[in-house]
PDB file of C-alpha atoms in Angstrom:
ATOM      1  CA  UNK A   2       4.262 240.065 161.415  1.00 87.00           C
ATOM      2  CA  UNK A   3       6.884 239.134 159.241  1.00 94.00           C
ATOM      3  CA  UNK A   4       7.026 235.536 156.878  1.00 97.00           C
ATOM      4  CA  UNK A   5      10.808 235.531 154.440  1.00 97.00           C
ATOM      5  CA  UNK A   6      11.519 233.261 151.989  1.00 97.00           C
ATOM      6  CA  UNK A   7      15.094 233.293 151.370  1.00 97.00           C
ATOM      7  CA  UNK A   8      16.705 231.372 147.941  1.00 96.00           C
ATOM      8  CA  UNK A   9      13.676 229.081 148.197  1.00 97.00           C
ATOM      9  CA  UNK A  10      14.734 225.976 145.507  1.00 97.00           C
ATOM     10  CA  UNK A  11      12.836 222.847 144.989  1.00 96.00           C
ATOM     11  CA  UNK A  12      14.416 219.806 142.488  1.00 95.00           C
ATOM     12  CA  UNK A  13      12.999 216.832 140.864  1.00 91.00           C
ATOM     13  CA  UNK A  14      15.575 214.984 140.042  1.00 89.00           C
ATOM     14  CA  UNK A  15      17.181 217.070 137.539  1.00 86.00           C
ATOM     15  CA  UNK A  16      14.552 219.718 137.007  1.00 91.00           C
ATOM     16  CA  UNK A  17      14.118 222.651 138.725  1.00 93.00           C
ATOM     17  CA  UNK A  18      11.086 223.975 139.815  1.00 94.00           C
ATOM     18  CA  UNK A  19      11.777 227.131 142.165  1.00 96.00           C
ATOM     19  CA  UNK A  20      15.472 228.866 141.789  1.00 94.00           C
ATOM     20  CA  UNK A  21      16.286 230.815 144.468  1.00 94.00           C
ATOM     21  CA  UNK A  22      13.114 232.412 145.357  1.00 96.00           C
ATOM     22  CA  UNK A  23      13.531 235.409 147.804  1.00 96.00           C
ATOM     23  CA  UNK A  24      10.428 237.054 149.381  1.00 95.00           C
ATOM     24  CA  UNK A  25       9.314 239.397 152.667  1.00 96.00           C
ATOM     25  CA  UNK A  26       5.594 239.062 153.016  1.00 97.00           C
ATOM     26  CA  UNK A  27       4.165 241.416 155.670  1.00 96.00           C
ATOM     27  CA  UNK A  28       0.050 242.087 156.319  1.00 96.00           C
ATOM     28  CA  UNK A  29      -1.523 242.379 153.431  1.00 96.00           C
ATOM     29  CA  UNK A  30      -3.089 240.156 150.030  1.00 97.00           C
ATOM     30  CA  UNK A  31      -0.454 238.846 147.481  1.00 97.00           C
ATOM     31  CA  UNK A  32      -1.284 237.329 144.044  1.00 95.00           C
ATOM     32  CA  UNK A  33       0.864 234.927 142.620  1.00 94.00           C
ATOM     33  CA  UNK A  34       0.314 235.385 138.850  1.00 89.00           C
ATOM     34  CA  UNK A  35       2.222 232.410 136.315  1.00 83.00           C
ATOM     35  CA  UNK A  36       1.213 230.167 133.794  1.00 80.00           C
ATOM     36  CA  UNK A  37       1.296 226.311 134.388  1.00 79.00           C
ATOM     37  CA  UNK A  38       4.515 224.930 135.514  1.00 84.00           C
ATOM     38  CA  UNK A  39       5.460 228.198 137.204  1.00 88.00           C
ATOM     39  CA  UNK A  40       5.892 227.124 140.253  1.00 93.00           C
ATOM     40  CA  UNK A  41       2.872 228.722 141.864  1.00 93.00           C
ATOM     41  CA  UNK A  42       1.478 225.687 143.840  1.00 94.00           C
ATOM     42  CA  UNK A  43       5.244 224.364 144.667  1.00 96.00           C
ATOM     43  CA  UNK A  44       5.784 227.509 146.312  1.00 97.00           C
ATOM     44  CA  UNK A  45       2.604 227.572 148.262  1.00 97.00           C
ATOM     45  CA  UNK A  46       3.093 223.911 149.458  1.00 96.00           C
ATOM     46  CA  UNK A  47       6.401 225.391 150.519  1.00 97.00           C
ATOM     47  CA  UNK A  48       5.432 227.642 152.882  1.00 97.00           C
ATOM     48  CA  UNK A  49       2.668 225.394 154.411  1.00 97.00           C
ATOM     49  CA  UNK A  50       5.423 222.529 154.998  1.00 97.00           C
ATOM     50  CA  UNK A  51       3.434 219.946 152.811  1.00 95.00           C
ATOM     51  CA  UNK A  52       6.876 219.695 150.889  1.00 95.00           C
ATOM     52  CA  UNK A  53      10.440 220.084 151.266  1.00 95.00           C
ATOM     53  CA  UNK A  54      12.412 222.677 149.773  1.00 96.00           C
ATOM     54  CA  UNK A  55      15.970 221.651 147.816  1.00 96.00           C
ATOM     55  CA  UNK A  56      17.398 224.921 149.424  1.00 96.00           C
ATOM     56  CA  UNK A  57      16.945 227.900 151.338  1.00 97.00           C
ATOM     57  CA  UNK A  58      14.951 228.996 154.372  1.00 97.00           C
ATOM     58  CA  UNK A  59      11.838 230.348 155.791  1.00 97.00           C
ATOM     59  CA  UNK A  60      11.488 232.542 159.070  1.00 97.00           C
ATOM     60  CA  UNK A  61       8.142 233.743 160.901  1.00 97.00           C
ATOM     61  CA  UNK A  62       8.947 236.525 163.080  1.00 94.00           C
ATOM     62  CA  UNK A  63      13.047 235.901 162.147  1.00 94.00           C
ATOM     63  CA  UNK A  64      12.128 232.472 163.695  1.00 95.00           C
ATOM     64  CA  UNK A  65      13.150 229.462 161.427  1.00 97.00           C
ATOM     65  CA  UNK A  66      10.054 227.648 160.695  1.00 97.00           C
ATOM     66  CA  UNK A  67      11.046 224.083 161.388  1.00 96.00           C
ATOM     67  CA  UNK A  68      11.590 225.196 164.975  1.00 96.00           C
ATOM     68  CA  UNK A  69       8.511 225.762 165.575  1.00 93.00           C
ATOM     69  CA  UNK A  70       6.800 223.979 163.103  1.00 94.00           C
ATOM     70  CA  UNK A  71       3.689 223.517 166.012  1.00 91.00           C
ATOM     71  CA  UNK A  72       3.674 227.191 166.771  1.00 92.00           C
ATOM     72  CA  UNK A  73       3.856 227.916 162.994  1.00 95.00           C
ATOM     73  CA  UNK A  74       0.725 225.323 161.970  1.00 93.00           C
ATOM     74  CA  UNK A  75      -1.246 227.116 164.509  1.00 91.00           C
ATOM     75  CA  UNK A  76      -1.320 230.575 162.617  1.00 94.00           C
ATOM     76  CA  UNK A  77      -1.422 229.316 158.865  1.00 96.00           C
ATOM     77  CA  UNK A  78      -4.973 228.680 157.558  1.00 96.00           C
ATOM     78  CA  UNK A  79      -4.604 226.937 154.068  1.00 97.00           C
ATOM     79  CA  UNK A  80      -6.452 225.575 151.397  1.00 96.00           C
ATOM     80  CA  UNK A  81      -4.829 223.285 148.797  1.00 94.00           C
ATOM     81  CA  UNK A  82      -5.481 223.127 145.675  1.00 89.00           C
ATOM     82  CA  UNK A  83      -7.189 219.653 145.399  1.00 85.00           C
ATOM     83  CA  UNK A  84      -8.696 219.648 148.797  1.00 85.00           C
ATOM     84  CA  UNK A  85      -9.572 215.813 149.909  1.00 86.00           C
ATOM     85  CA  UNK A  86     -12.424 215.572 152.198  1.00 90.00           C
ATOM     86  CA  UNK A  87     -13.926 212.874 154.459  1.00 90.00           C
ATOM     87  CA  UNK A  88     -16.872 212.206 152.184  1.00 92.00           C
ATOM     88  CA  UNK A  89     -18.953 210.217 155.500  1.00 95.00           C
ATOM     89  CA  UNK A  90     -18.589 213.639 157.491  1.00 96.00           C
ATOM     90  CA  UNK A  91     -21.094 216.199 157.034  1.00 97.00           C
ATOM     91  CA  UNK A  92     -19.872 219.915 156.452  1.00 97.00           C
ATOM     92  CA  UNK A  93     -20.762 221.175 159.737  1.00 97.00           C
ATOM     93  CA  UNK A  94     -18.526 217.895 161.366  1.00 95.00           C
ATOM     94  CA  UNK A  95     -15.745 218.985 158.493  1.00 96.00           C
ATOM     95  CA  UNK A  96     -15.827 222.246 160.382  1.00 96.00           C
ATOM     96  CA  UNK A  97     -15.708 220.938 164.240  1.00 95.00           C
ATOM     97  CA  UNK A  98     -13.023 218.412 163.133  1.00 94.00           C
ATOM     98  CA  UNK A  99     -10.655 221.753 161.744  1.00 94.00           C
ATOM     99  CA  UNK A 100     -11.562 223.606 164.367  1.00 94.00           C
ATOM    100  CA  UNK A 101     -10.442 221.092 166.810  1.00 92.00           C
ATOM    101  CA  UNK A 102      -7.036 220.534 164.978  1.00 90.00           C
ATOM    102  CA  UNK A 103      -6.191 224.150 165.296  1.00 89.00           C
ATOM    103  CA  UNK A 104      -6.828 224.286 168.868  1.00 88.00           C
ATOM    104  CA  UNK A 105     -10.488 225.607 168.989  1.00 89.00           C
ATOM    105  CA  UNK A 106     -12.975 224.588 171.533  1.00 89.00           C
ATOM    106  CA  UNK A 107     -15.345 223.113 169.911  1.00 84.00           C
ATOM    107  CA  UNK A 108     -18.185 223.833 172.521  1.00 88.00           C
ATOM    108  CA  UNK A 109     -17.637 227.232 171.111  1.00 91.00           C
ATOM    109  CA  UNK A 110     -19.384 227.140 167.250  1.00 93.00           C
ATOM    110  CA  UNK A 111     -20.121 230.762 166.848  1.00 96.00           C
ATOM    111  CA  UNK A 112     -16.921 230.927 164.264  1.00 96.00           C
ATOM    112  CA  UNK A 113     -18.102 227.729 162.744  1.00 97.00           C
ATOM    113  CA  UNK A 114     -21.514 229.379 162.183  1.00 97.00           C
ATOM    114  CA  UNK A 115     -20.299 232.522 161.070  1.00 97.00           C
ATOM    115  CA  UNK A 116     -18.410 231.097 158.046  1.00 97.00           C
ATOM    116  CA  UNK A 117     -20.692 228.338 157.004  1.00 98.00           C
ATOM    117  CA  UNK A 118     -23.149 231.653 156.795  1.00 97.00           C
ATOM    118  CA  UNK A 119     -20.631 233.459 154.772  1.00 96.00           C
ATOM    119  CA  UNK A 120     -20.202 230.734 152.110  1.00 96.00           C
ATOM    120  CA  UNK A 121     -23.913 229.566 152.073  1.00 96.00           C
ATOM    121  CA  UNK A 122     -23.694 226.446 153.580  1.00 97.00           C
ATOM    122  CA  UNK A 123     -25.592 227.148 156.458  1.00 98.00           C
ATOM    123  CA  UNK A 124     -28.913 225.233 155.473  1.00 97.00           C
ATOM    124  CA  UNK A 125     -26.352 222.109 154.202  1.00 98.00           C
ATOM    125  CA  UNK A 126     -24.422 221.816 157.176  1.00 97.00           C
ATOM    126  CA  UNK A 127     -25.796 218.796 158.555  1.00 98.00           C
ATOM    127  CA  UNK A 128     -25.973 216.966 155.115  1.00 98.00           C
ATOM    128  CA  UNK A 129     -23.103 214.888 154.634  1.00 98.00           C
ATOM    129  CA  UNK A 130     -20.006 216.209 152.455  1.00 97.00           C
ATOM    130  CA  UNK A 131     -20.459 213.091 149.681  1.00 96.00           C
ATOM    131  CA  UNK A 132     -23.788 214.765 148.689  1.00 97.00           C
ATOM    132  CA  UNK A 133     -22.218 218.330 148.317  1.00 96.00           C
ATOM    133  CA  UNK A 134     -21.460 219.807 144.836  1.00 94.00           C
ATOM    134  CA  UNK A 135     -18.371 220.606 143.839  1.00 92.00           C
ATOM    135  CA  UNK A 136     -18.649 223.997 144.034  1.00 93.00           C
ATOM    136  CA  UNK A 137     -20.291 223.240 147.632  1.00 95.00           C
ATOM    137  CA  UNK A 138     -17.078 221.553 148.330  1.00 95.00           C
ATOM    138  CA  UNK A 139     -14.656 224.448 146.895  1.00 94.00           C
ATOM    139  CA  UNK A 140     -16.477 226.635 149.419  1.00 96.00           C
ATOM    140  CA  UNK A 141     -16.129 224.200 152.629  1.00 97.00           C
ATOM    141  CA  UNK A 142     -12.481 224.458 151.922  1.00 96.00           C
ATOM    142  CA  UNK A 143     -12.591 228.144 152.011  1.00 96.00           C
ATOM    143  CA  UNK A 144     -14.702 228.591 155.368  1.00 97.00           C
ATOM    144  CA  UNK A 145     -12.126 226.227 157.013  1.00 97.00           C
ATOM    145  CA  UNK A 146      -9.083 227.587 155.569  1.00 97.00           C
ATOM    146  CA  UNK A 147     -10.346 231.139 157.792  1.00 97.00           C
ATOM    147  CA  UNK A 148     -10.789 229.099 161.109  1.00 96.00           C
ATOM    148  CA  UNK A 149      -8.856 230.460 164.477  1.00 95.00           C
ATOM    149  CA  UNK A 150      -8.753 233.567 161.999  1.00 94.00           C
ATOM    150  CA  UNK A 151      -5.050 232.775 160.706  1.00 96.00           C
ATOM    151  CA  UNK A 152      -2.414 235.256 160.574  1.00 97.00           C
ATOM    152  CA  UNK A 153      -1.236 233.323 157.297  1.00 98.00           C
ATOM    153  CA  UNK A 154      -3.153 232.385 155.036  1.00 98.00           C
ATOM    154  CA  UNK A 155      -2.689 230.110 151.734  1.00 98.00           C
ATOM    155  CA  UNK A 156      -5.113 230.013 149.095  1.00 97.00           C
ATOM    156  CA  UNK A 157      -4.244 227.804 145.872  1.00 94.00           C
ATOM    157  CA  UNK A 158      -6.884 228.198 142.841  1.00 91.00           C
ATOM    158  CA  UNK A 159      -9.619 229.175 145.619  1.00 92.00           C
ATOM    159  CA  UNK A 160     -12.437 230.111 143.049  1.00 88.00           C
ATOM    160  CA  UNK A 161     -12.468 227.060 141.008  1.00 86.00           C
ATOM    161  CA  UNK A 162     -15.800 226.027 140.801  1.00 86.00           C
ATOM    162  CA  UNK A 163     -17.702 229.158 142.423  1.00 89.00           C
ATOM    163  CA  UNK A 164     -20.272 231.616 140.553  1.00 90.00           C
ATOM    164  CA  UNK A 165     -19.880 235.270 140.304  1.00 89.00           C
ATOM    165  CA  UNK A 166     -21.470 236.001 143.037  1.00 90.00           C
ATOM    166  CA  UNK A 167     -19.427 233.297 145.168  1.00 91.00           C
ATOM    167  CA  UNK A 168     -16.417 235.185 143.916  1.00 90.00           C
ATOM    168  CA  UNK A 169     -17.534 238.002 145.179  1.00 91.00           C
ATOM    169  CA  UNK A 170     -17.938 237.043 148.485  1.00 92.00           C
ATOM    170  CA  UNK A 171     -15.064 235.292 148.522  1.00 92.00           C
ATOM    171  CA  UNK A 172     -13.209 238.507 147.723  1.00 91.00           C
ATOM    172  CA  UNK A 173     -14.764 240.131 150.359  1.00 93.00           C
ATOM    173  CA  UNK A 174     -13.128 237.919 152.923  1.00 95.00           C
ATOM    174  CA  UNK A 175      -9.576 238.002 151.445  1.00 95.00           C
ATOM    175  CA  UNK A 176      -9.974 242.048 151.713  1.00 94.00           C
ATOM    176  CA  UNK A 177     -10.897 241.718 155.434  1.00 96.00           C
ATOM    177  CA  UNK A 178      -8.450 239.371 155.733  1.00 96.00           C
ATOM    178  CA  UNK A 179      -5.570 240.839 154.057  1.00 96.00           C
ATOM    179  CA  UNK A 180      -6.275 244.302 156.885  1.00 95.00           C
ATOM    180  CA  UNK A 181      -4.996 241.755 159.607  1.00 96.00           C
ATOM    181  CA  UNK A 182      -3.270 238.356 157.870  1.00 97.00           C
ATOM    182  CA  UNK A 183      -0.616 237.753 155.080  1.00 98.00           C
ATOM    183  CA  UNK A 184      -3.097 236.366 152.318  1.00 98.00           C
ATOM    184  CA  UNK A 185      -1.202 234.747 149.615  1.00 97.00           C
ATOM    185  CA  UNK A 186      -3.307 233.564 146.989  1.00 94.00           C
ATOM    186  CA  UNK A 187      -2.629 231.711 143.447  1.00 92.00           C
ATOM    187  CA  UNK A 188      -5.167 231.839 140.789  1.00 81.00           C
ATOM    188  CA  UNK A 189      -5.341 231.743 137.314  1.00 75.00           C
ATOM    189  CA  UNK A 190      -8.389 233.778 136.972  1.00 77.00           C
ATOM    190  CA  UNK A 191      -6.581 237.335 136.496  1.00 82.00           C
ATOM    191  CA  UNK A 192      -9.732 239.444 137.499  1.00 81.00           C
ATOM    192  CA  UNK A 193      -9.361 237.986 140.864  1.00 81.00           C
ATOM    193  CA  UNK A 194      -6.316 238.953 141.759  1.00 85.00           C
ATOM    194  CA  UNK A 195      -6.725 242.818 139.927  1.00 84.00           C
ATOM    195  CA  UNK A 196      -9.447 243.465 142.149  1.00 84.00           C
ATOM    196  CA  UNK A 197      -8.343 241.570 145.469  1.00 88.00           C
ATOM    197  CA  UNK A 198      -4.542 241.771 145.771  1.00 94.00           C
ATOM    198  CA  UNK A 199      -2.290 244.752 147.057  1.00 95.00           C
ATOM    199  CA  UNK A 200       0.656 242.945 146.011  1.00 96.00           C
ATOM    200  CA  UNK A 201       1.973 240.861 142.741  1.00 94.00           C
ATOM    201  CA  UNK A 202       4.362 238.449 142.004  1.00 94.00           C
ATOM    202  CA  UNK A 203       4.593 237.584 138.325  1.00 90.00           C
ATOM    203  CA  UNK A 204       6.310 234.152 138.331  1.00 90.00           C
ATOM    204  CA  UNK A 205       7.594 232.260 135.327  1.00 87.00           C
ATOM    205  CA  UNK A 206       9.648 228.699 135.134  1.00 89.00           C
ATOM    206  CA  UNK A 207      10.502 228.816 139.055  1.00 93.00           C
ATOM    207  CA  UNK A 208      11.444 232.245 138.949  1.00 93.00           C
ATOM    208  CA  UNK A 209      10.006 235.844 140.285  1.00 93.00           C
ATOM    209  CA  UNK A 210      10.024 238.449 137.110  1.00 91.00           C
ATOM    210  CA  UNK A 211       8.388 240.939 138.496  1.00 91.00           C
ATOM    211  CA  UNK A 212       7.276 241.864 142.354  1.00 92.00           C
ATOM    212  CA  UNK A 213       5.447 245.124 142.788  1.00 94.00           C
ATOM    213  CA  UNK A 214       2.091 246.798 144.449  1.00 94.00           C
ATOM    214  CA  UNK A 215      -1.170 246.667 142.861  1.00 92.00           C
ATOM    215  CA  UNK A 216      -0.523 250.340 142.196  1.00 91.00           C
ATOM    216  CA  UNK A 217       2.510 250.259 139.918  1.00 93.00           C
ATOM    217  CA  UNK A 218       0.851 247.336 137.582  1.00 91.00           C
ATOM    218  CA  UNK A 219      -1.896 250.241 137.271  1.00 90.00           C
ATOM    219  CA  UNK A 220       0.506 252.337 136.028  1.00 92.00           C
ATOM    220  CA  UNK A 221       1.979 250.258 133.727  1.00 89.00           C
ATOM    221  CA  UNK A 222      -0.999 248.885 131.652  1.00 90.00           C
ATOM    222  CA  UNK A 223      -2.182 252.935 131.391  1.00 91.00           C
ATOM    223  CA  UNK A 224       1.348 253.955 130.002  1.00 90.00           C
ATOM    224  CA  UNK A 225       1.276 251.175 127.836  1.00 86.00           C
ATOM    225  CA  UNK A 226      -2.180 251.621 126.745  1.00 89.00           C
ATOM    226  CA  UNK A 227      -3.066 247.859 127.567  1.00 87.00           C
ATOM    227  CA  UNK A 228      -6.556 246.778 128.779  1.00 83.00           C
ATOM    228  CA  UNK A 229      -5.703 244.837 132.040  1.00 85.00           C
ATOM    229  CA  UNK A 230      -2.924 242.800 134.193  1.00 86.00           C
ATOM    230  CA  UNK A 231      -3.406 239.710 131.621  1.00 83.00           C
ATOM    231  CA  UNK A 232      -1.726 241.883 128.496  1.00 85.00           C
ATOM    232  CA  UNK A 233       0.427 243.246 130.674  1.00 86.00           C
ATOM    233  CA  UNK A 234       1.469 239.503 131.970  1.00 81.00           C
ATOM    234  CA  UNK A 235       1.411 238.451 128.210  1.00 81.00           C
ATOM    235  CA  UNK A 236       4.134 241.740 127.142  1.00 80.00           C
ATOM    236  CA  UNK A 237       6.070 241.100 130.249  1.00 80.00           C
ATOM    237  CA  UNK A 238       6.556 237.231 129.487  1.00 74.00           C
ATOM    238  CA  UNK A 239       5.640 236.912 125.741  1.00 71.00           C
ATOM    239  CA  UNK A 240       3.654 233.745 127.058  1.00 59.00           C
ATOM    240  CA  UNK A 241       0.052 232.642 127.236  1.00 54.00           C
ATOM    241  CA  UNK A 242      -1.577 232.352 130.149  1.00 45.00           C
ATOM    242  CA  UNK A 243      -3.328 228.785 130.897  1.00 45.00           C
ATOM    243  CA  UNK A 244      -6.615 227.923 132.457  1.00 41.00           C
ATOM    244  CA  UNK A 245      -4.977 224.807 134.413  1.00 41.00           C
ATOM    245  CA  UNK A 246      -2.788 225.822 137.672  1.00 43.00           C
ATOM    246  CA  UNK A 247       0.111 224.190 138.114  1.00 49.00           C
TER     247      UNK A 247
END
């Protein structure tokens, strides 16, 4: 299992976004850490194929992606991060409708039930997605971004919206996840990705500044006698963090 990014660029116009972003993700959970504008969610869309890059390439398996783009959809689970929904569909027809797009029999549910379970939305399934909360909805997206159990997965902002003990959960399943999936996941709630991700990519103005294991970061804020990942993000960069994603 084996997803590169090689000199990944994206271009509006004359801005750049990415420059030359290069990347091997095998199994395991990746945190993309950045303030706004860092090209977090460009990059994600990236990799799912919802944009074009300017430049470079991406390979699954040392496969070009666009030659296989069907083969490729099939293993990527993803949730955006502004996640449109059909509002007339109830969450448990959300779920069928998914399932059925990735190539799931639908006569078969017991995935469907498992994950609606998961994210509490068991007891709501049958209530239409219009009436659901928006932290009801934030959680929908998650339980269908794990259908078919993807070996890919793409996670942008996943816990806006959810309570501590959502997050929680929700963490749980990245763990579990990240033992048999790349999990790459973009949030700019820092305690998420200290406690959840084995890898982390510090990202600033299109560009990777740092790329290391969960491990080293440990190391660093205890040498430099700093309280968590967010000081060490602020001494690295000499930036703020923001609460908006980009």
């Amino acid at each position: 299992m084996d997803l590169k990014i090689k000199n990944i660029s994206k271009r509006y116009n004359k801005k750049c976004v990415l420059d030359k972003v290069n990347q091997n993700f095998t199994k395991g959970v990746y945190g993309l850490l950045g303030p706004n504008g860092a090209g977090k969610t460009t990059l994600l869309n990236i990799i799912a194929t919802v944009i074009d890059m300017s430049e470079g390439e991406i390979t699954f398996d040392e496969k070009n992606v666009y030659d296989q783009l069907e083969e490729y959809h099939s293993v990527i689970g993803y949730l955006p991060q502004k996640i449109g929904f059909y509002n007339h569909f109830t969450g448990y027809d959300l779920m069928k409708y998914m399932y059925h797009l990735k190539g799931g029999d639908v006569k078969d549910t017991s995935q469907i039930d498992t994950l609606l379970k998961r994210v509490n939305l068991y007891s709501v399934k049958d209530n239409r997605i219009a009436t659901y909360s928006g932290g009801m909805k934030q959680r929908l997206g998650i339980a269908q971004a794990f259908l078919k159990t993807p070996v890919i997965l793409l996670l942008d902002e996943p816990t806006v919206g959810l309570d501590l003990e959502e997050r929680a959960i929700f963490k749980q399943m990245i763990r579990e996840a990240g033992k048999h999936a790349i999990v790459i996941l973009s949030t700019h709630i820092v305690s998420d990705i200290e406690e959840a991700a084995d890898y982390i990519l510090v990202m600033s103005e299109g560009k990777v500044l740092e790329n290391n294991e969960m491990k080293y970061y440990k190391e660093k804020i205890l040498q430099n006698g700093l309280e968590g990942l967010e000081q060490y993000y602020l001494q690295l960069t000499g930036r703020r963090l923001y609460d908006s994603a980009d």
